[in-house]
C-alpha cells in the first residue's frame, strides 16, 4: 500500500515496480540457496510476497494508465490479466514432488520470470520515454477537436505516457 500510494503521489511507476520486483528476486534467491535455516527461509517467503504483491498492482496500473480511452483500456487490461494468470498454469509444472524439498527448478523458474519482469519494465519505460520524446519533437497542432483528442486516447499526438 505504501509503494502504491507513493507511486501515485509522485506519478512515477517504473522505479517502484522494479524496486518491488528486486525484493521478490532477493527472496527467491534466498529460497534457492538456503536449505537448512527455517527462520531465514520463512523470512524469504515474506520477501517474495512483499515484492510480488507490491509490484503487480503498480505494473497493472502503469500499463492501464497509459492506455487512453475506455475501449483500449478494457481490452489492454484483459490481455494483461489473462497473460499474468498463465503463471498459475506454469507453477503447477515447476514445483514437482520429485524436486522436494529443495525445488531448485521451481525457484529458478520463478527467478527467471521475475527477472523477465524487470527487463519488461525497463523495455516499457524506454518505449514510453522514446514515444514521449518523439511526440515532443513533432508537437504541432493537428487541428483536432477536444472530442477527437479524447476519442484518440493515447494515439492523440498531444498524449504523454506516464513513466
XYZ file of N, CA and C in Angstrom:
489
model
N 0.829 -1.187 0.000
C 0.000 0.000 0.000
C 0.877 1.255 0.000
N 1.974 1.199 0.724
C 2.855 2.368 0.797
C 3.456 2.657 -0.578
N 3.958 1.620 -1.257
C 4.535 1.838 -2.585
C 3.488 2.345 -3.567
N 2.307 1.792 -3.510
C 1.240 2.237 -4.410
C 0.891 3.698 -4.141
N 0.811 4.056 -2.887
C 0.484 5.436 -2.521
C 1.573 6.399 -3.006
N 2.829 6.040 -2.739
C 3.940 6.922 -3.133
C 4.045 7.013 -4.658
N 3.877 5.888 -5.342
C 3.961 5.931 -6.802
C 2.829 6.761 -7.396
N 1.682 6.754 -6.747
C 0.571 7.570 -7.221
C 0.835 9.054 -6.959
N 1.373 9.366 -5.793
C 1.667 10.765 -5.452
C 2.757 11.344 -6.355
N 3.779 10.544 -6.660
C 4.880 11.031 -7.491
C 4.585 10.891 -8.982
N 3.492 10.197 -9.321
C 3.116 9.934 -10.714
C 4.256 9.266 -11.479
N 4.898 8.327 -10.806
C 6.014 7.575 -11.376
C 5.824 6.112 -10.983
N 5.915 5.222 -11.935
C 5.679 3.806 -11.646
C 6.933 2.942 -11.794
N 7.787 3.283 -12.729
C 8.905 2.417 -13.091
C 9.792 2.035 -11.901
N 10.332 3.010 -11.213
C 11.285 2.728 -10.138
C 10.646 1.916 -9.019
N 9.408 2.205 -8.686
C 8.728 1.480 -7.606
C 8.441 0.037 -8.008
N 8.073 -0.169 -9.263
C 7.824 -1.536 -9.735
C 9.107 -2.355 -9.731
N 10.188 -1.783 -10.246
C 11.462 -2.503 -10.296
C 11.985 -2.766 -8.884
N 11.851 -1.795 -7.998
C 12.269 -1.980 -6.606
C 11.533 -3.165 -5.979
N 10.225 -3.222 -6.157
C 9.433 -4.311 -5.569
C 9.822 -5.660 -6.168
N 10.032 -5.708 -7.471
C 10.421 -6.968 -8.108
C 11.793 -7.417 -7.613
N 12.691 -6.482 -7.379
C 14.023 -6.830 -6.852
C 13.928 -7.436 -5.449
N 12.974 -6.968 -4.660
C 12.743 -7.576 -3.341
C 12.307 -9.030 -3.515
N 11.427 -9.277 -4.473
C 10.981 -10.653 -4.744
C 12.142 -11.517 -5.225
N 12.989 -10.970 -6.078
C 14.152 -11.726 -6.570
C 15.066 -12.089 -5.409
N 15.271 -11.171 -4.478
C 16.102 -11.466 -3.303
C 15.492 -12.609 -2.496
N 14.189 -12.605 -2.328
C 13.522 -13.686 -1.604
C 13.683 -15.023 -2.302
N 13.486 -15.039 -3.621
C 13.654 -16.289 -4.368
C 15.102 -16.763 -4.326
N 16.051 -15.843 -4.375
C 17.470 -16.222 -4.311
C 17.798 -16.878 -2.970
N 17.231 -16.359 -1.891
C 17.436 -16.972 -0.569
C 16.824 -18.369 -0.550
N 15.614 -18.493 -1.081
C 14.955 -19.810 -1.099
C 15.731 -20.809 -1.960
N 16.374 -20.328 -2.996
C 17.150 -21.201 -3.868
C 18.459 -21.646 -3.225
N 19.041 -20.792 -2.405
C 20.377 -21.088 -1.885
C 20.418 -21.549 -0.431
N 19.425 -21.246 0.372
C 19.420 -21.622 1.793
C 18.431 -22.775 1.978
N 18.910 -23.857 2.609
C 18.053 -25.038 2.717
C 17.896 -25.579 4.129
N 18.674 -25.122 5.068
C 18.598 -25.699 6.410
C 18.451 -24.633 7.488
N 17.859 -23.525 7.132
C 17.639 -22.448 8.092
C 16.178 -22.004 7.946
N 15.293 -22.682 8.673
C 13.854 -22.438 8.532
C 13.449 -20.981 8.775
N 13.978 -20.318 9.810
C 13.576 -18.910 10.000
C 13.945 -18.014 8.810
N 15.124 -18.246 8.223
C 15.540 -17.454 7.070
C 14.682 -17.787 5.840
N 14.379 -19.057 5.652
C 13.515 -19.456 4.545
C 12.123 -18.844 4.693
N 11.640 -18.807 5.904
C 10.334 -18.213 6.186
C 10.362 -16.712 5.888
N 11.438 -16.044 6.297
C 11.590 -14.618 6.010
C 11.671 -14.380 4.501
N 12.326 -15.287 3.781
C 12.428 -15.166 2.325
C 11.047 -15.241 1.670
N 10.175 -16.075 2.217
C 8.805 -16.135 1.689
C 8.099 -14.798 1.847
N 8.374 -14.110 2.959
C 7.807 -12.779 3.154
C 8.352 -11.795 2.120
N 9.645 -11.899 1.816
C 10.228 -11.022 0.797
C 9.582 -11.269 -0.566
N 9.384 -12.536 -0.897
C 8.744 -12.880 -2.168
C 7.340 -12.286 -2.224
N 6.573 -12.492 -1.163
C 5.202 -11.968 -1.140
C 5.192 -10.438 -1.179
N 6.070 -9.810 -0.387
C 6.130 -8.343 -0.384
C 6.481 -7.808 -1.764
N 7.439 -8.419 -2.405
C 7.863 -7.945 -3.721
C 6.828 -8.168 -4.798
N 6.315 -9.387 -4.874
C 5.347 -9.709 -5.927
C 4.031 -8.965 -5.755
N 3.521 -8.962 -4.541
C 2.217 -8.341 -4.316
C 2.292 -6.825 -4.246
N 3.495 -6.261 -4.197
C 3.650 -4.810 -4.303
C 3.830 -4.399 -5.757
N 4.559 -5.190 -6.500
C 4.845 -4.842 -7.896
C 3.638 -5.022 -8.803
N 2.886 -6.076 -8.591
C 1.799 -6.402 -9.512
C 0.788 -5.267 -9.674
N 0.238 -4.691 -8.602
C -0.737 -3.617 -8.835
C -0.115 -2.365 -9.455
N 1.145 -2.097 -9.139
C 1.810 -0.933 -9.726
C 1.970 -1.132 -11.231
N 2.379 -2.320 -11.634
C 2.568 -2.604 -13.059
C 1.236 -2.599 -13.793
N 0.211 -3.195 -13.199
C -1.111 -3.192 -13.826
C -1.611 -1.762 -13.993
N -1.462 -0.956 -12.960
C -1.892 0.442 -13.008
C -1.088 1.220 -14.041
N 0.207 1.013 -14.072
C 1.075 1.717 -15.005
C 0.643 1.464 -16.447
N 0.423 0.213 -16.777
C 0.009 -0.140 -18.133
C -1.356 0.462 -18.460
N -2.301 0.320 -17.534
C -3.652 0.815 -17.791
C -3.725 2.333 -17.872
N -2.901 3.015 -17.091
C -2.904 4.481 -17.146
C -2.361 4.994 -18.480
N -1.600 4.178 -19.166
C -1.042 4.582 -20.450
C -1.907 4.181 -21.637
N -3.041 3.614 -21.366
C -3.975 3.295 -22.436
C -5.112 4.306 -22.384
N -5.190 5.120 -23.404
C -6.234 6.138 -23.432
C -7.516 5.588 -24.036
N -8.608 6.008 -23.495
C -9.905 5.564 -23.991
C -10.346 4.288 -23.313
N -11.630 4.216 -23.061
C -12.121 3.060 -22.300
C -12.075 1.763 -23.089
N -12.178 1.805 -24.419
C -12.096 0.569 -25.203
C -10.685 -0.015 -25.144
N -9.711 0.813 -25.393
C -8.318 0.340 -25.367
C -7.925 -0.109 -23.970
N -8.389 0.612 -22.973
C -8.051 0.271 -21.590
C -8.681 -1.063 -21.187
N -9.919 -1.298 -21.572
C -10.575 -2.554 -21.187
C -9.940 -3.752 -21.886
N -9.636 -3.620 -23.160
C -9.008 -4.724 -23.884
C -7.580 -4.942 -23.378
N -6.842 -3.850 -23.161
C -5.467 -3.959 -22.673
C -5.383 -4.596 -21.304
N -6.278 -4.197 -20.396
C -6.241 -4.781 -19.051
C -6.656 -6.249 -19.087
N -7.588 -6.603 -19.961
C -7.982 -8.013 -20.088
C -6.809 -8.861 -20.573
N -6.081 -8.370 -21.563
C -4.914 -9.089 -22.055
C -3.847 -9.223 -20.974
N -3.635 -8.144 -20.245
C -2.602 -8.148 -19.206
C -2.939 -9.143 -18.096
N -4.155 -9.116 -17.637
C -4.559 -10.029 -16.560
C -4.546 -11.475 -17.053
N -5.033 -11.710 -18.272
C -5.039 -13.072 -18.824
C -3.621 -13.609 -18.970
N -2.718 -12.781 -19.488
C -1.332 -13.207 -19.650
C -0.691 -13.455 -18.291
N -0.986 -12.615 -17.318
C -0.427 -12.784 -15.977
C -0.903 -14.049 -15.289
N -2.117 -14.469 -15.591
C -2.656 -15.672 -14.959
C -2.087 -16.957 -15.538
N -1.319 -16.864 -16.592
C -0.636 -18.041 -17.134
C 0.341 -18.586 -16.099
N 0.808 -17.721 -15.204
C 1.729 -18.150 -14.152
C 1.171 -19.272 -13.297
N -0.136 -19.273 -13.089
C -0.765 -20.346 -12.321
C -0.642 -21.695 -13.012
N -0.696 -21.681 -14.328
C -0.547 -22.919 -15.096
C 0.911 -23.373 -15.059
N 1.822 -22.425 -15.236
C 3.248 -22.764 -15.242
C 3.684 -23.302 -13.880
N 3.187 -22.709 -12.810
C 3.597 -23.102 -11.452
C 3.299 -24.571 -11.155
N 2.226 -25.081 -11.707
C 1.856 -26.477 -11.483
C 2.953 -27.416 -11.966
N 3.630 -27.038 -13.021
C 4.662 -27.890 -13.607
C 6.070 -27.518 -13.134
N 6.207 -26.503 -12.324
C 7.523 -26.069 -11.839
C 7.894 -26.707 -10.503
N 6.935 -26.797 -9.618
C 7.199 -27.307 -8.270
C 6.677 -28.746 -8.183
N 7.481 -29.662 -8.681
C 7.089 -31.065 -8.735
C 7.507 -31.792 -7.467
N 6.786 -32.868 -7.172
C 7.035 -33.649 -5.962
C 8.455 -34.213 -5.929
N 8.965 -34.645 -7.060
C 10.308 -35.228 -7.084
C 11.405 -34.190 -6.840
N 11.096 -32.900 -6.949
C 12.085 -31.848 -6.690
C 12.141 -31.443 -5.219
N 11.219 -31.964 -4.414
C 11.156 -31.604 -2.989
C 12.399 -32.130 -2.282
N 12.884 -31.510 -1.270
C 12.408 -30.287 -0.619
C 13.116 -29.029 -1.126
N 14.079 -29.185 -2.062
C 14.858 -28.023 -2.499
C 14.145 -27.181 -3.553
N 13.385 -27.804 -4.432
C 12.646 -27.135 -5.502
C 13.538 -26.190 -6.306
N 14.726 -26.674 -6.641
C 15.687 -25.859 -7.382
C 15.110 -25.394 -8.716
N 14.486 -26.306 -9.445
C 13.917 -25.942 -10.746
C 12.803 -24.904 -10.578
N 11.935 -25.084 -9.616
C 10.825 -24.165 -9.400
C 11.284 -22.764 -9.031
N 12.217 -22.679 -8.090
C 12.724 -21.361 -7.682
C 13.523 -20.698 -8.803
N 14.245 -21.502 -9.576
C 14.997 -20.951 -10.713
C 14.051 -20.367 -11.753
N 12.974 -21.062 -12.011
C 11.981 -20.555 -12.965
C 11.339 -19.276 -12.427
N 11.066 -19.241 -11.138
C 10.494 -18.025 -10.531
C 11.450 -16.837 -10.657
N 12.737 -17.079 -10.397
C 13.726 -16.004 -10.554
C 13.783 -15.551 -12.012
N 13.748 -16.503 -12.928
C 13.800 -16.153 -14.353
C 12.611 -15.268 -14.744
N 11.429 -15.623 -14.274
C 10.255 -14.824 -14.626
C 10.245 -13.463 -13.926
N 10.761 -13.378 -12.715
C 10.831 -12.069 -12.067
C 11.894 -11.197 -12.749
N 12.974 -11.825 -13.207
C 13.964 -11.069 -13.992
C 13.362 -10.614 -15.323
N 12.554 -11.465 -15.921
C 11.842 -11.074 -17.140
C 10.925 -9.885 -16.870
N 10.342 -9.854 -15.697
C 9.500 -8.720 -15.318
C 10.311 -7.428 -15.256
N 11.506 -7.498 -14.693
C 12.369 -6.308 -14.634
C 12.744 -5.868 -16.048
N 13.142 -6.815 -16.881
C 13.513 -6.493 -18.260
C 12.321 -5.884 -18.999
N 11.139 -6.433 -18.787
C 9.928 -5.907 -19.427
C 9.623 -4.491 -18.955
N 9.786 -4.242 -17.660
C 9.571 -2.890 -17.126
C 10.563 -1.904 -17.736
N 11.809 -2.326 -17.857
C 12.827 -1.455 -18.452
C 12.487 -1.163 -19.912
N 12.114 -2.191 -20.655
C 11.755 -2.002 -22.070
C 10.537 -1.090 -22.207
N 9.538 -1.280 -21.352
C 8.335 -0.445 -21.402
C 8.664 0.998 -21.030
N 9.508 1.181 -20.024
C 9.946 2.517 -19.610
C 10.655 3.228 -20.757
N 11.592 2.526 -21.401
C 12.335 3.109 -22.522
C 11.383 3.448 -23.672
N 10.439 2.559 -23.943
C 9.472 2.817 -25.019
C 8.608 4.040 -24.709
N 8.186 4.182 -23.462
C 7.374 5.349 -23.073
C 8.176 6.636 -23.194
N 9.420 6.613 -22.721
C 10.286 7.792 -22.812
C 10.530 8.149 -24.277
N 10.844 7.157 -25.093
C 11.107 7.402 -26.517
C 9.870 7.963 -27.214
N 8.734 7.411 -26.911
C 7.491 7.888 -27.531
C 7.178 9.323 -27.094
N 7.389 9.620 -25.819
C 7.159 10.984 -25.334
C 8.119 11.975 -25.995
N 9.379 11.582 -26.150
C 10.355 12.463 -26.809
C 10.000 12.689 -28.272
N 9.580 11.625 -28.940
C 9.186 11.747 -30.346
C 7.983 12.673 -30.479
N 7.036 12.559 -29.565
C 5.848 13.415 -29.617
C 6.191 14.862 -29.285
N 7.190 15.063 -28.435
C 7.626 16.434 -28.131
C 8.242 17.084 -29.364
N 9.031 16.319 -30.113
C 9.684 16.852 -31.308
C 8.683 17.205 -32.393
N 7.653 16.397 -32.519
C 6.665 16.605 -33.584
C 5.393 17.266 -33.075
N 5.506 17.948 -31.943
C 4.319 18.571 -31.349
C 3.872 19.760 -32.190
N 2.845 19.523 -32.948
C 2.214 20.595 -33.711
C 0.714 20.440 -33.569
N 0.040 21.521 -33.730
C -1.417 21.469 -33.647
C -1.942 20.850 -34.935
N -2.552 19.689 -34.812
C -3.051 18.986 -35.997
C -4.511 19.309 -36.272
N -5.076 20.239 -35.518
C -6.431 20.696 -35.783
C -7.523 19.756 -35.305
N -7.240 18.979 -34.277
C -8.251 18.076 -33.742
C -9.131 18.802 -32.726
N -10.398 18.444 -32.708
C -11.283 18.980 -31.675
C -11.016 18.246 -30.370
N -11.504 18.784 -29.278
C -11.317 18.127 -27.973
C -11.959 16.747 -27.971
N -13.108 16.606 -28.607
C -13.780 15.303 -28.693
C -12.903 14.305 -29.448
N -12.314 14.735 -30.577
C -11.462 13.842 -31.364
C -10.212 13.443 -30.574
N -9.655 14.397 -29.831
C -8.494 14.091 -28.999
C -8.840 13.061 -27.939
N -9.998 13.222 -27.333
C -10.446 12.273 -26.310
C -10.669 10.896 -26.921
N -11.282 10.863 -28.085
C -11.555 9.582 -28.743
C -10.267 8.875 -29.184
N -9.250 9.634 -29.543
C -7.977 9.023 -29.938
C -7.245 8.412 -28.749
N -7.502 8.921 -27.551
C -6.852 8.397 -26.349
C -5.347 8.559 -26.416
N -4.616 7.458 -26.224
C -3.159 7.545 -26.239
C -2.598 7.662 -27.647
N -3.436 7.576 -28.667
C -2.990 7.807 -30.042
C -3.001 9.291 -30.388
N -3.548 10.108 -29.499
C -3.563 11.552 -29.669
C -2.120 12.057 -29.652
N -1.710 12.857 -30.631
C -0.325 13.353 -30.663
C 0.061 14.175 -29.430
N -0.910 14.715 -28.707
C -0.619 15.502 -27.516
C -0.566 14.654 -26.239
N -0.903 13.392 -26.342
C -0.906 12.490 -25.183
C 0.531 12.184 -24.769
N 0.785 12.156 -23.463
C 2.104 11.807 -22.939
C 1.974 10.612 -22.003
N 2.857 9.639 -22.201
C 2.807 8.413 -21.415
C 3.374 8.631 -20.024
N 2.770 7.972 -19.051
C 3.226 8.014 -17.663
C 4.378 7.026 -17.500
N 5.437 7.487 -16.858
C 6.578 6.593 -16.642
C 6.655 6.277 -15.170
